[in-house]
Amino acid sequence: MTQTTTGSSRSHFVEAGNTLVHAITTGDSPETIVLIHGGGPGASSWSNFSQNVPALSEQFSLVLLDLPGYGKSGPAADDGDSAFDYYAGIVEDVLDHLGVERAHFIGNSLGGGVSFRFAATRPERTGKLVLLGPAGVNFPVFTPSGKIHTYLGKVSGALLREPGPDTMRAFIENMVYDRSLAGDEVVEERLVDLAAATGAPDPASPMYKMWLDAKDREVRFNPADFESWRDCHKISAPTLLLWGRDDIFVPVDGALYPLQYMPNAELQTFGKCGHWVQVEQQCEFDQATLEFLTRPASTTQN
């Protein structure tokens, strides 16, 4: 493991899952939160959560982890059936290297799905969960799921086939309610991170398995990951589900199933908000998350 320090943050590179995994740590609390980014091209945990670090790090130590295929991590090296299982193993390896026995998790979209899988398979190492539109955990009740997947596939597939400012901006604009958030700086940052992560695309990468089919270069969704809702009853960890009312990728009606079947779940929704609750409703997200994570455990469990 290599480590560099900048100010109060430390950058780590850990050998895990036959690749090099990057994580940023900050804070000095005995309680740790692992933050895991979404699956959009060019995503990283710093790009997803940097605006939330100041508030969260006042009370917790943070681990902002880049999954293989994203951010500063190396390409994913697994060729298994489930990307979420592979990524959950990566998270465990990083926590072992950092000496973190048990942690809370904040996961956005893909990161929410990975956090969910980690909690399902490693409950003894899981504290509380904060899941933001978690991939695979949602089960749309009123919105046709196939239409959602087709639309998401079209937008994200176009970006991965022809990465550039126009396709990246179109992708981000569909992530948020306020399209002004898809400014030039954000678009450029995501393009730079996408280029760094996919400079030598690995067809065995879970990232590519989740987003692009090798034959027709269209997006496909793996049932082993995107039907995680089947395991909602297995999650004993206290869970806060956070959803944007205007999320078109993971519509809010998809929250009703996990809310019903996760035994210790609660739901908070945010108006005028898309898929990035932590960005569009930053102050409200910080407040809700800190209240939930610092709440005595006895009041959150059935």
PDB file of C-alpha atoms in Angstrom:
ATOM      1  CA  MET A   1       0.000   0.000   0.000  1.00  0.00           C
ATOM      2  CA  THR A   2       1.294   3.452  -0.917  1.00  0.00           C
ATOM      3  CA  GLN A   3       0.105   6.644   0.744  1.00  0.00           C
ATOM      4  CA  THR A   4       0.428  10.361   0.143  1.00  0.00           C
ATOM      5  CA  THR A   5      -0.807  13.180   2.346  1.00  0.00           C
ATOM      6  CA  THR A   6      -2.334  16.500   1.281  1.00  0.00           C
ATOM      7  CA  GLY A   7      -3.527  18.718   4.109  1.00  0.00           C
ATOM      8  CA  SER A   8      -5.799  16.659   6.340  1.00  0.00           C
ATOM      9  CA  SER A   9      -6.540  14.095   3.603  1.00  0.00           C
ATOM     10  CA  ARG A  10      -4.504  11.017   2.727  1.00  0.00           C
ATOM     11  CA  SER A  11      -4.469   9.275  -0.639  1.00  0.00           C
ATOM     12  CA  HIS A  12      -3.966   5.485  -0.567  1.00  0.00           C
ATOM     13  CA  PHE A  13      -3.280   2.955  -3.297  1.00  0.00           C
ATOM     14  CA  VAL A  14      -4.100  -0.566  -2.173  1.00  0.00           C
ATOM     15  CA  GLU A  15      -3.529  -3.828  -4.039  1.00  0.00           C
ATOM     16  CA  ALA A  16      -6.912  -5.559  -4.026  1.00  0.00           C
ATOM     17  CA  GLY A  17      -8.782  -7.826  -6.429  1.00  0.00           C
ATOM     18  CA  ASN A  18      -5.737  -8.118  -8.705  1.00  0.00           C
ATOM     19  CA  THR A  19      -5.677  -4.385  -9.343  1.00  0.00           C
ATOM     20  CA  LEU A  20      -4.674  -1.131  -7.655  1.00  0.00           C
ATOM     21  CA  VAL A  21      -7.484   0.577  -5.754  1.00  0.00           C
ATOM     22  CA  HIS A  22      -7.458   4.257  -4.812  1.00  0.00           C
ATOM     23  CA  ALA A  23      -9.050   5.683  -1.674  1.00  0.00           C
ATOM     24  CA  ILE A  24      -8.930   9.042   0.086  1.00  0.00           C
ATOM     25  CA  THR A  25      -9.163   9.070   3.874  1.00  0.00           C
ATOM     26  CA  THR A  26      -9.801  12.019   6.166  1.00  0.00           C
ATOM     27  CA  GLY A  27     -10.978  12.626   9.729  1.00  0.00           C
ATOM     28  CA  ASP A  28      -9.808  11.159  13.040  1.00  0.00           C
ATOM     29  CA  SER A  29     -12.992   9.716  14.554  1.00  0.00           C
ATOM     30  CA  PRO A  30     -13.082   6.073  15.745  1.00  0.00           C
ATOM     31  CA  GLU A  31     -16.241   5.680  13.623  1.00  0.00           C
ATOM     32  CA  THR A  32     -15.749   5.379   9.868  1.00  0.00           C
ATOM     33  CA  ILE A  33     -17.978   6.045   6.871  1.00  0.00           C
ATOM     34  CA  VAL A  34     -17.151   4.466   3.516  1.00  0.00           C
ATOM     35  CA  LEU A  35     -18.437   6.584   0.617  1.00  0.00           C
ATOM     36  CA  ILE A  36     -18.903   4.883  -2.751  1.00  0.00           C
ATOM     37  CA  HIS A  37     -19.672   6.726  -5.992  1.00  0.00           C
ATOM     38  CA  GLY A  38     -22.219   6.053  -8.700  1.00  0.00           C
ATOM     39  CA  GLY A  39     -21.650   4.102 -11.900  1.00  0.00           C
ATOM     40  CA  GLY A  40     -21.819   6.938 -14.408  1.00  0.00           C
ATOM     41  CA  PRO A  41     -18.874   7.243 -16.790  1.00  0.00           C
ATOM     42  CA  GLY A  42     -16.202   9.475 -15.271  1.00  0.00           C
ATOM     43  CA  ALA A  43     -17.463   9.045 -11.706  1.00  0.00           C
ATOM     44  CA  SER A  44     -15.280   8.921  -8.600  1.00  0.00           C
ATOM     45  CA  SER A  45     -16.071   9.164  -4.920  1.00  0.00           C
ATOM     46  CA  TRP A  46     -14.357  12.551  -4.675  1.00  0.00           C
ATOM     47  CA  SER A  47     -16.383  13.948  -7.590  1.00  0.00           C
ATOM     48  CA  ASN A  48     -19.585  12.558  -6.068  1.00  0.00           C
ATOM     49  CA  PHE A  49     -19.056  13.564  -2.442  1.00  0.00           C
ATOM     50  CA  SER A  50     -16.377  16.277  -2.126  1.00  0.00           C
ATOM     51  CA  GLN A  51     -18.974  18.901  -1.231  1.00  0.00           C
ATOM     52  CA  ASN A  52     -20.190  16.736   1.677  1.00  0.00           C
ATOM     53  CA  VAL A  53     -16.756  15.991   3.163  1.00  0.00           C
ATOM     54  CA  PRO A  54     -16.485  19.112   5.387  1.00  0.00           C
ATOM     55  CA  ALA A  55     -19.710  18.378   7.279  1.00  0.00           C
ATOM     56  CA  LEU A  56     -19.295  14.600   7.511  1.00  0.00           C
ATOM     57  CA  SER A  57     -15.628  14.651   8.546  1.00  0.00           C
ATOM     58  CA  GLU A  58     -16.390  16.779  11.590  1.00  0.00           C
ATOM     59  CA  GLN A  59     -17.913  13.734  13.268  1.00  0.00           C
ATOM     60  CA  PHE A  60     -16.604  10.720  11.322  1.00  0.00           C
ATOM     61  CA  SER A  61     -13.513   9.382   9.644  1.00  0.00           C
ATOM     62  CA  LEU A  62     -14.154   9.019   5.917  1.00  0.00           C
ATOM     63  CA  VAL A  63     -12.972   6.596   3.252  1.00  0.00           C
ATOM     64  CA  LEU A  64     -13.792   7.823  -0.260  1.00  0.00           C
ATOM     65  CA  LEU A  65     -13.184   4.745  -2.380  1.00  0.00           C
ATOM     66  CA  ASP A  66     -12.804   4.552  -6.162  1.00  0.00           C
ATOM     67  CA  LEU A  67     -14.066   1.209  -7.410  1.00  0.00           C
ATOM     68  CA  PRO A  68     -11.883  -0.510 -10.041  1.00  0.00           C
ATOM     69  CA  GLY A  69     -12.636   1.009 -13.421  1.00  0.00           C
ATOM     70  CA  TYR A  70     -13.284   4.436 -11.890  1.00  0.00           C
ATOM     71  CA  GLY A  71     -11.364   7.460 -10.636  1.00  0.00           C
ATOM     72  CA  LYS A  72      -7.704   6.770  -9.902  1.00  0.00           C
ATOM     73  CA  SER A  73      -8.168   3.031  -9.412  1.00  0.00           C
ATOM     74  CA  GLY A  74      -6.866   0.542 -11.929  1.00  0.00           C
ATOM     75  CA  PRO A  75      -9.037  -1.511 -14.292  1.00  0.00           C
ATOM     76  CA  ALA A  76     -11.276  -4.157 -12.814  1.00  0.00           C
ATOM     77  CA  ALA A  77      -9.717  -7.587 -13.084  1.00  0.00           C
ATOM     78  CA  ASP A  78     -12.581  -9.967 -12.304  1.00  0.00           C
ATOM     79  CA  ASP A  79     -14.483 -12.001 -14.869  1.00  0.00           C
ATOM     80  CA  GLY A  80     -17.183 -13.322 -12.548  1.00  0.00           C
ATOM     81  CA  ASP A  81     -20.933 -13.182 -12.908  1.00  0.00           C
ATOM     82  CA  SER A  82     -21.623 -10.384 -10.437  1.00  0.00           C
ATOM     83  CA  ALA A  83     -19.896  -7.017 -10.512  1.00  0.00           C
ATOM     84  CA  PHE A  84     -21.448  -6.172  -7.150  1.00  0.00           C
ATOM     85  CA  ASP A  85     -19.923  -9.272  -5.518  1.00  0.00           C
ATOM     86  CA  TYR A  86     -16.539  -8.389  -6.987  1.00  0.00           C
ATOM     87  CA  TYR A  87     -16.776  -4.799  -5.807  1.00  0.00           C
ATOM     88  CA  ALA A  88     -17.945  -5.842  -2.313  1.00  0.00           C
ATOM     89  CA  GLY A  89     -14.805  -7.967  -2.056  1.00  0.00           C
ATOM     90  CA  ILE A  90     -12.718  -4.962  -3.098  1.00  0.00           C
ATOM     91  CA  VAL A  91     -14.289  -2.874  -0.335  1.00  0.00           C
ATOM     92  CA  GLU A  92     -13.464  -5.555   2.231  1.00  0.00           C
ATOM     93  CA  ASP A  93      -9.842  -5.753   1.071  1.00  0.00           C
ATOM     94  CA  VAL A  94      -9.441  -1.969   1.349  1.00  0.00           C
ATOM     95  CA  LEU A  95     -10.963  -1.907   4.829  1.00  0.00           C
ATOM     96  CA  ASP A  96      -8.572  -4.693   5.875  1.00  0.00           C
ATOM     97  CA  HIS A  97      -5.603  -2.673   4.606  1.00  0.00           C
ATOM     98  CA  LEU A  98      -6.813   0.434   6.423  1.00  0.00           C
ATOM     99  CA  GLY A  99      -7.445  -1.461   9.650  1.00  0.00           C
ATOM    100  CA  VAL A 100     -11.174  -0.685   9.677  1.00  0.00           C
ATOM    101  CA  GLU A 101     -13.136  -3.556  11.182  1.00  0.00           C
ATOM    102  CA  ARG A 102     -16.626  -2.093  10.853  1.00  0.00           C
ATOM    103  CA  ALA A 103     -17.993   0.919   8.981  1.00  0.00           C
ATOM    104  CA  HIS A 104     -21.089   2.831   7.993  1.00  0.00           C
ATOM    105  CA  PHE A 105     -21.726   3.176   4.263  1.00  0.00           C
ATOM    106  CA  ILE A 106     -22.977   5.970   2.030  1.00  0.00           C
ATOM    107  CA  GLY A 107     -23.568   4.769  -1.513  1.00  0.00           C
ATOM    108  CA  ASN A 108     -24.895   6.626  -4.535  1.00  0.00           C
ATOM    109  CA  SER A 109     -26.519   4.548  -7.300  1.00  0.00           C
ATOM    110  CA  LEU A 110     -23.898   1.877  -8.149  1.00  0.00           C
ATOM    111  CA  GLY A 111     -22.253   2.640  -4.802  1.00  0.00           C
ATOM    112  CA  GLY A 112     -25.587   2.053  -3.123  1.00  0.00           C
ATOM    113  CA  GLY A 113     -25.900  -1.330  -4.802  1.00  0.00           C
ATOM    114  CA  VAL A 114     -22.379  -2.293  -3.744  1.00  0.00           C
ATOM    115  CA  SER A 115     -23.000  -1.098  -0.165  1.00  0.00           C
ATOM    116  CA  PHE A 116     -26.212  -3.155  -0.111  1.00  0.00           C
ATOM    117  CA  ARG A 117     -24.348  -6.272  -1.312  1.00  0.00           C
ATOM    118  CA  PHE A 118     -21.611  -5.717   1.272  1.00  0.00           C
ATOM    119  CA  ALA A 119     -24.243  -5.477   4.033  1.00  0.00           C
ATOM    120  CA  ALA A 120     -26.016  -8.607   2.775  1.00  0.00           C
ATOM    121  CA  THR A 121     -22.845 -10.708   2.712  1.00  0.00           C
ATOM    122  CA  ARG A 122     -20.841  -9.133   5.552  1.00  0.00           C
ATOM    123  CA  PRO A 123     -23.364  -7.931   8.140  1.00  0.00           C
ATOM    124  CA  GLU A 124     -20.840  -8.177  10.969  1.00  0.00           C
ATOM    125  CA  ARG A 125     -18.722  -5.490   9.297  1.00  0.00           C
ATOM    126  CA  THR A 126     -21.625  -3.187   8.451  1.00  0.00           C
ATOM    127  CA  GLY A 127     -22.877  -0.350  10.633  1.00  0.00           C
ATOM    128  CA  LYS A 128     -25.627   1.818   9.164  1.00  0.00           C
ATOM    129  CA  LEU A 129     -26.441   2.360   5.504  1.00  0.00           C
ATOM    130  CA  VAL A 130     -27.324   5.570   3.683  1.00  0.00           C
ATOM    131  CA  LEU A 131     -28.408   4.597   0.171  1.00  0.00           C
ATOM    132  CA  LEU A 132     -29.066   7.208  -2.523  1.00  0.00           C
ATOM    133  CA  GLY A 133     -31.145   5.754  -5.359  1.00  0.00           C
ATOM    134  CA  PRO A 134     -29.311   2.423  -4.961  1.00  0.00           C
ATOM    135  CA  ALA A 135     -28.818   0.418  -8.157  1.00  0.00           C
ATOM    136  CA  GLY A 136     -30.578  -2.934  -8.199  1.00  0.00           C
ATOM    137  CA  VAL A 137     -32.237  -2.356  -4.828  1.00  0.00           C
ATOM    138  CA  ASN A 138     -35.049  -0.322  -6.327  1.00  0.00           C
ATOM    139  CA  PHE A 139     -38.123  -2.050  -7.692  1.00  0.00           C
ATOM    140  CA  PRO A 140     -40.289   0.365  -9.721  1.00  0.00           C
ATOM    141  CA  VAL A 141     -43.940  -0.070  -8.812  1.00  0.00           C
ATOM    142  CA  PHE A 142     -45.577   2.399 -11.199  1.00  0.00           C
ATOM    143  CA  THR A 143     -42.821   3.282 -13.696  1.00  0.00           C
ATOM    144  CA  PRO A 144     -42.155   0.687 -16.437  1.00  0.00           C
ATOM    145  CA  SER A 145     -38.745  -0.717 -15.560  1.00  0.00           C
ATOM    146  CA  GLY A 146     -37.925  -1.727 -19.129  1.00  0.00           C
ATOM    147  CA  LYS A 147     -38.464   1.824 -20.368  1.00  0.00           C
ATOM    148  CA  ILE A 148     -36.157   3.171 -17.670  1.00  0.00           C
ATOM    149  CA  HIS A 149     -33.421   0.732 -18.652  1.00  0.00           C
ATOM    150  CA  THR A 150     -33.815   1.493 -22.357  1.00  0.00           C
ATOM    151  CA  TYR A 151     -33.599   5.232 -21.773  1.00  0.00           C
ATOM    152  CA  LEU A 152     -30.621   4.943 -19.450  1.00  0.00           C
ATOM    153  CA  GLY A 153     -28.942   2.619 -21.907  1.00  0.00           C
ATOM    154  CA  LYS A 154     -29.380   5.083 -24.764  1.00  0.00           C
ATOM    155  CA  VAL A 155     -27.899   8.063 -22.930  1.00  0.00           C
ATOM    156  CA  SER A 156     -25.015   6.276 -21.223  1.00  0.00           C
ATOM    157  CA  GLY A 157     -24.272   4.090 -24.234  1.00  0.00           C
ATOM    158  CA  ALA A 158     -23.919   7.156 -26.481  1.00  0.00           C
ATOM    159  CA  LEU A 159     -21.429   8.650 -24.033  1.00  0.00           C
ATOM    160  CA  LEU A 160     -19.297   5.534 -23.811  1.00  0.00           C
ATOM    161  CA  ARG A 161     -19.294   5.029 -27.588  1.00  0.00           C
ATOM    162  CA  GLU A 162     -18.450   8.650 -28.368  1.00  0.00           C
ATOM    163  CA  PRO A 163     -17.103  10.401 -25.257  1.00  0.00           C
ATOM    164  CA  GLY A 164     -17.084  14.170 -25.619  1.00  0.00           C
ATOM    165  CA  PRO A 165     -18.529  17.359 -24.126  1.00  0.00           C
ATOM    166  CA  ASP A 166     -21.925  16.970 -25.825  1.00  0.00           C
ATOM    167  CA  THR A 167     -22.578  13.366 -24.801  1.00  0.00           C
ATOM    168  CA  MET A 168     -21.207  13.927 -21.281  1.00  0.00           C
ATOM    169  CA  ARG A 169     -23.365  17.027 -20.826  1.00  0.00           C
ATOM    170  CA  ALA A 170     -26.442  15.105 -22.017  1.00  0.00           C
ATOM    171  CA  PHE A 171     -25.691  12.361 -19.506  1.00  0.00           C
ATOM    172  CA  ILE A 172     -25.246  14.760 -16.578  1.00  0.00           C
ATOM    173  CA  GLU A 173     -28.316  16.802 -17.508  1.00  0.00           C
ATOM    174  CA  ASN A 174     -30.378  13.651 -17.145  1.00  0.00           C
ATOM    175  CA  MET A 175     -28.868  12.978 -13.714  1.00  0.00           C
ATOM    176  CA  VAL A 176     -30.060  16.245 -12.182  1.00  0.00           C
ATOM    177  CA  TYR A 177     -33.197  18.331 -11.858  1.00  0.00           C
ATOM    178  CA  ASP A 178     -31.302  21.608 -12.263  1.00  0.00           C
ATOM    179  CA  ARG A 179     -29.556  21.300 -15.618  1.00  0.00           C
ATOM    180  CA  SER A 180     -27.333  24.305 -14.887  1.00  0.00           C
ATOM    181  CA  LEU A 181     -25.306  21.866 -12.757  1.00  0.00           C
ATOM    182  CA  ALA A 182     -23.997  20.349 -15.998  1.00  0.00           C
ATOM    183  CA  GLY A 183     -21.557  23.220 -16.408  1.00  0.00           C
ATOM    184  CA  ASP A 184     -18.323  23.199 -18.389  1.00  0.00           C
ATOM    185  CA  GLU A 185     -16.148  22.522 -15.322  1.00  0.00           C
ATOM    186  CA  VAL A 186     -18.162  19.474 -14.258  1.00  0.00           C
ATOM    187  CA  VAL A 187     -18.301  18.137 -17.819  1.00  0.00           C
ATOM    188  CA  GLU A 188     -14.542  18.522 -18.270  1.00  0.00           C
ATOM    189  CA  GLU A 189     -13.754  16.909 -14.918  1.00  0.00           C
ATOM    190  CA  ARG A 190     -15.855  13.866 -15.736  1.00  0.00           C
ATOM    191  CA  LEU A 191     -14.327  13.540 -19.206  1.00  0.00           C
ATOM    192  CA  VAL A 192     -10.812  13.659 -17.753  1.00  0.00           C
ATOM    193  CA  ASP A 193     -11.675  10.996 -15.183  1.00  0.00           C
ATOM    194  CA  LEU A 194     -13.381   8.862 -17.839  1.00  0.00           C
ATOM    195  CA  ALA A 195     -10.327   9.017 -20.096  1.00  0.00           C
ATOM    196  CA  ALA A 196      -8.033   8.094 -17.208  1.00  0.00           C
ATOM    197  CA  ALA A 197     -10.213   5.149 -16.197  1.00  0.00           C
ATOM    198  CA  THR A 198     -10.748   3.765 -19.703  1.00  0.00           C
ATOM    199  CA  GLY A 199      -7.501   4.550 -21.491  1.00  0.00           C
ATOM    200  CA  ALA A 200      -7.003   0.829 -22.018  1.00  0.00           C
ATOM    201  CA  PRO A 201     -10.510  -0.653 -21.793  1.00  0.00           C
ATOM    202  CA  ASP A 202     -10.616  -4.119 -20.283  1.00  0.00           C
ATOM    203  CA  PRO A 203     -13.527  -6.089 -21.746  1.00  0.00           C
ATOM    204  CA  ALA A 204     -13.613  -8.164 -18.543  1.00  0.00           C
ATOM    205  CA  SER A 205     -14.175  -5.085 -16.398  1.00  0.00           C
ATOM    206  CA  PRO A 206     -17.418  -5.106 -14.402  1.00  0.00           C
ATOM    207  CA  MET A 207     -17.808  -1.490 -15.476  1.00  0.00           C
ATOM    208  CA  TYR A 208     -18.085  -2.546 -19.090  1.00  0.00           C
ATOM    209  CA  LYS A 209     -20.249  -5.517 -18.252  1.00  0.00           C
ATOM    210  CA  MET A 210     -22.722  -3.213 -16.568  1.00  0.00           C
ATOM    211  CA  TRP A 211     -22.695  -0.547 -19.279  1.00  0.00           C
ATOM    212  CA  LEU A 212     -21.761  -1.908 -22.677  1.00  0.00           C
ATOM    213  CA  ASP A 213     -22.402  -5.168 -24.444  1.00  0.00           C
ATOM    214  CA  ALA A 214     -19.263  -6.330 -26.249  1.00  0.00           C
ATOM    215  CA  LYS A 215     -21.142  -7.206 -29.447  1.00  0.00           C
ATOM    216  CA  ASP A 216     -23.480  -4.321 -30.162  1.00  0.00           C
ATOM    217  CA  ARG A 217     -22.045  -1.725 -27.741  1.00  0.00           C
ATOM    218  CA  GLU A 218     -25.435  -1.221 -26.137  1.00  0.00           C
ATOM    219  CA  VAL A 219     -26.001  -1.114 -22.407  1.00  0.00           C
ATOM    220  CA  ARG A 220     -27.144  -4.298 -20.725  1.00  0.00           C
ATOM    221  CA  PHE A 221     -28.145  -4.906 -17.102  1.00  0.00           C
ATOM    222  CA  ASN A 222     -27.015  -8.013 -15.252  1.00  0.00           C
ATOM    223  CA  PRO A 223     -29.873  -9.650 -13.288  1.00  0.00           C
ATOM    224  CA  ALA A 224     -27.321 -10.888 -10.728  1.00  0.00           C
ATOM    225  CA  ASP A 225     -26.859  -7.244  -9.747  1.00  0.00           C
ATOM    226  CA  PHE A 226     -29.957  -5.382 -10.850  1.00  0.00           C
ATOM    227  CA  GLU A 227     -32.316  -7.724  -9.005  1.00  0.00           C
ATOM    228  CA  SER A 228     -30.684  -7.176  -5.622  1.00  0.00           C
ATOM    229  CA  TRP A 229     -34.113  -6.179  -4.313  1.00  0.00           C
ATOM    230  CA  ARG A 230     -34.776  -9.875  -3.882  1.00  0.00           C
ATOM    231  CA  ASP A 231     -32.468  -9.751  -0.835  1.00  0.00           C
ATOM    232  CA  CYS A 232     -34.039  -6.748   0.887  1.00  0.00           C
ATOM    233  CA  HIS A 233     -35.326  -8.917   3.728  1.00  0.00           C
ATOM    234  CA  LYS A 234     -31.752  -9.992   4.531  1.00  0.00           C
ATOM    235  CA  ILE A 235     -30.518  -6.486   5.396  1.00  0.00           C
ATOM    236  CA  SER A 236     -30.642  -6.032   9.156  1.00  0.00           C
ATOM    237  CA  ALA A 237     -28.569  -2.831   9.185  1.00  0.00           C
ATOM    238  CA  PRO A 238     -30.460   0.384   9.962  1.00  0.00           C
ATOM    239  CA  THR A 239     -30.905   2.010   6.553  1.00  0.00           C
ATOM    240  CA  LEU A 240     -31.767   5.516   5.399  1.00  0.00           C
ATOM    241  CA  LEU A 241     -33.061   5.574   1.823  1.00  0.00           C
ATOM    242  CA  LEU A 242     -32.630   8.983   0.162  1.00  0.00           C
ATOM    243  CA  TRP A 243     -34.388   9.671  -3.122  1.00  0.00           C
ATOM    244  CA  GLY A 244     -34.825  12.588  -5.481  1.00  0.00           C
ATOM    245  CA  ARG A 245     -38.492  13.012  -6.386  1.00  0.00           C
ATOM    246  CA  ASP A 246     -37.467  13.911  -9.944  1.00  0.00           C
ATOM    247  CA  ASP A 247     -34.978  11.070 -10.483  1.00  0.00           C
ATOM    248  CA  ILE A 248     -35.655   9.692 -13.971  1.00  0.00           C
ATOM    249  CA  PHE A 249     -33.007   6.957 -13.808  1.00  0.00           C
ATOM    250  CA  VAL A 250     -34.163   5.407 -10.534  1.00  0.00           C
ATOM    251  CA  PRO A 251     -37.698   6.804 -10.037  1.00  0.00           C
ATOM    252  CA  VAL A 252     -38.921   7.354  -6.500  1.00  0.00           C
ATOM    253  CA  ASP A 253     -41.600   4.663  -6.707  1.00  0.00           C
ATOM    254  CA  GLY A 254     -38.717   2.197  -6.807  1.00  0.00           C
ATOM    255  CA  ALA A 255     -38.096   3.041  -3.146  1.00  0.00           C
ATOM    256  CA  LEU A 256     -41.393   1.530  -1.986  1.00  0.00           C
ATOM    257  CA  TYR A 257     -40.231  -2.085  -2.216  1.00  0.00           C
ATOM    258  CA  PRO A 258     -37.041  -1.738  -0.128  1.00  0.00           C
ATOM    259  CA  LEU A 259     -38.906   0.492   2.299  1.00  0.00           C
ATOM    260  CA  GLN A 260     -41.451  -2.287   2.818  1.00  0.00           C
ATOM    261  CA  TYR A 261     -39.102  -5.272   2.947  1.00  0.00           C
ATOM    262  CA  MET A 262     -35.914  -3.975   4.582  1.00  0.00           C
ATOM    263  CA  PRO A 263     -36.762  -4.458   8.271  1.00  0.00           C
ATOM    264  CA  ASN A 264     -34.963  -1.352   9.542  1.00  0.00           C
ATOM    265  CA  ALA A 265     -35.377   1.065   6.639  1.00  0.00           C
ATOM    266  CA  GLU A 266     -36.764   4.582   6.460  1.00  0.00           C
ATOM    267  CA  LEU A 267     -37.212   6.867   3.463  1.00  0.00           C
ATOM    268  CA  GLN A 268     -36.690  10.571   2.879  1.00  0.00           C
ATOM    269  CA  THR A 269     -37.460  12.208  -0.469  1.00  0.00           C
ATOM    270  CA  PHE A 270     -36.351  15.562  -1.850  1.00  0.00           C
ATOM    271  CA  GLY A 271     -38.301  17.744  -4.276  1.00  0.00           C
ATOM    272  CA  LYS A 272     -36.653  19.461  -7.251  1.00  0.00           C
ATOM    273  CA  CYS A 273     -33.954  16.822  -7.099  1.00  0.00           C
ATOM    274  CA  GLY A 274     -32.739  14.163  -9.499  1.00  0.00           C
ATOM    275  CA  HIS A 275     -30.292  11.292  -9.050  1.00  0.00           C
ATOM    276  CA  TRP A 276     -27.663  13.297  -7.135  1.00  0.00           C
ATOM    277  CA  VAL A 277     -29.303  14.094  -3.798  1.00  0.00           C
ATOM    278  CA  GLN A 278     -25.946  14.829  -2.178  1.00  0.00           C
ATOM    279  CA  VAL A 279     -25.254  17.531  -4.777  1.00  0.00           C
ATOM    280  CA  GLU A 280     -28.639  19.119  -5.459  1.00  0.00           C
ATOM    281  CA  GLN A 281     -29.769  19.064  -1.833  1.00  0.00           C
ATOM    282  CA  GLN A 282     -26.354  19.253  -0.179  1.00  0.00           C
ATOM    283  CA  CYS A 283     -27.289  20.900   3.131  1.00  0.00           C
ATOM    284  CA  GLU A 284     -30.393  18.750   3.582  1.00  0.00           C
ATOM    285  CA  PHE A 285     -28.404  15.626   2.702  1.00  0.00           C
ATOM    286  CA  ASP A 286     -25.664  16.451   5.204  1.00  0.00           C
ATOM    287  CA  GLN A 287     -28.188  17.183   7.942  1.00  0.00           C
ATOM    288  CA  ALA A 288     -30.303  14.066   7.337  1.00  0.00           C
ATOM    289  CA  THR A 289     -27.265  11.805   7.096  1.00  0.00           C
ATOM    290  CA  LEU A 290     -25.605  13.084  10.253  1.00  0.00           C
ATOM    291  CA  GLU A 291     -28.843  12.916  12.232  1.00  0.00           C
ATOM    292  CA  PHE A 292     -29.364   9.314  11.148  1.00  0.00           C
ATOM    293  CA  LEU A 293     -25.792   8.129  11.687  1.00  0.00           C
ATOM    294  CA  THR A 294     -25.479   9.715  15.122  1.00  0.00           C
ATOM    295  CA  ARG A 295     -28.914   8.566  16.315  1.00  0.00           C
ATOM    296  CA  PRO A 296     -28.786   5.919  19.069  1.00  0.00           C
ATOM    297  CA  ALA A 297     -29.075   2.489  17.461  1.00  0.00           C
ATOM    298  CA  SER A 298     -31.976   1.444  19.681  1.00  0.00           C
ATOM    299  CA  THR A 299     -34.291   3.987  18.031  1.00  0.00           C
ATOM    300  CA  THR A 300     -33.591   2.813  14.459  1.00  0.00           C
ATOM    301  CA  GLN A 301     -34.123  -0.935  14.752  1.00  0.00           C
ATOM    302  CA  ASN A 302     -37.405  -2.830  14.946  1.00  0.00           C
TER     303      ASN A 302
END
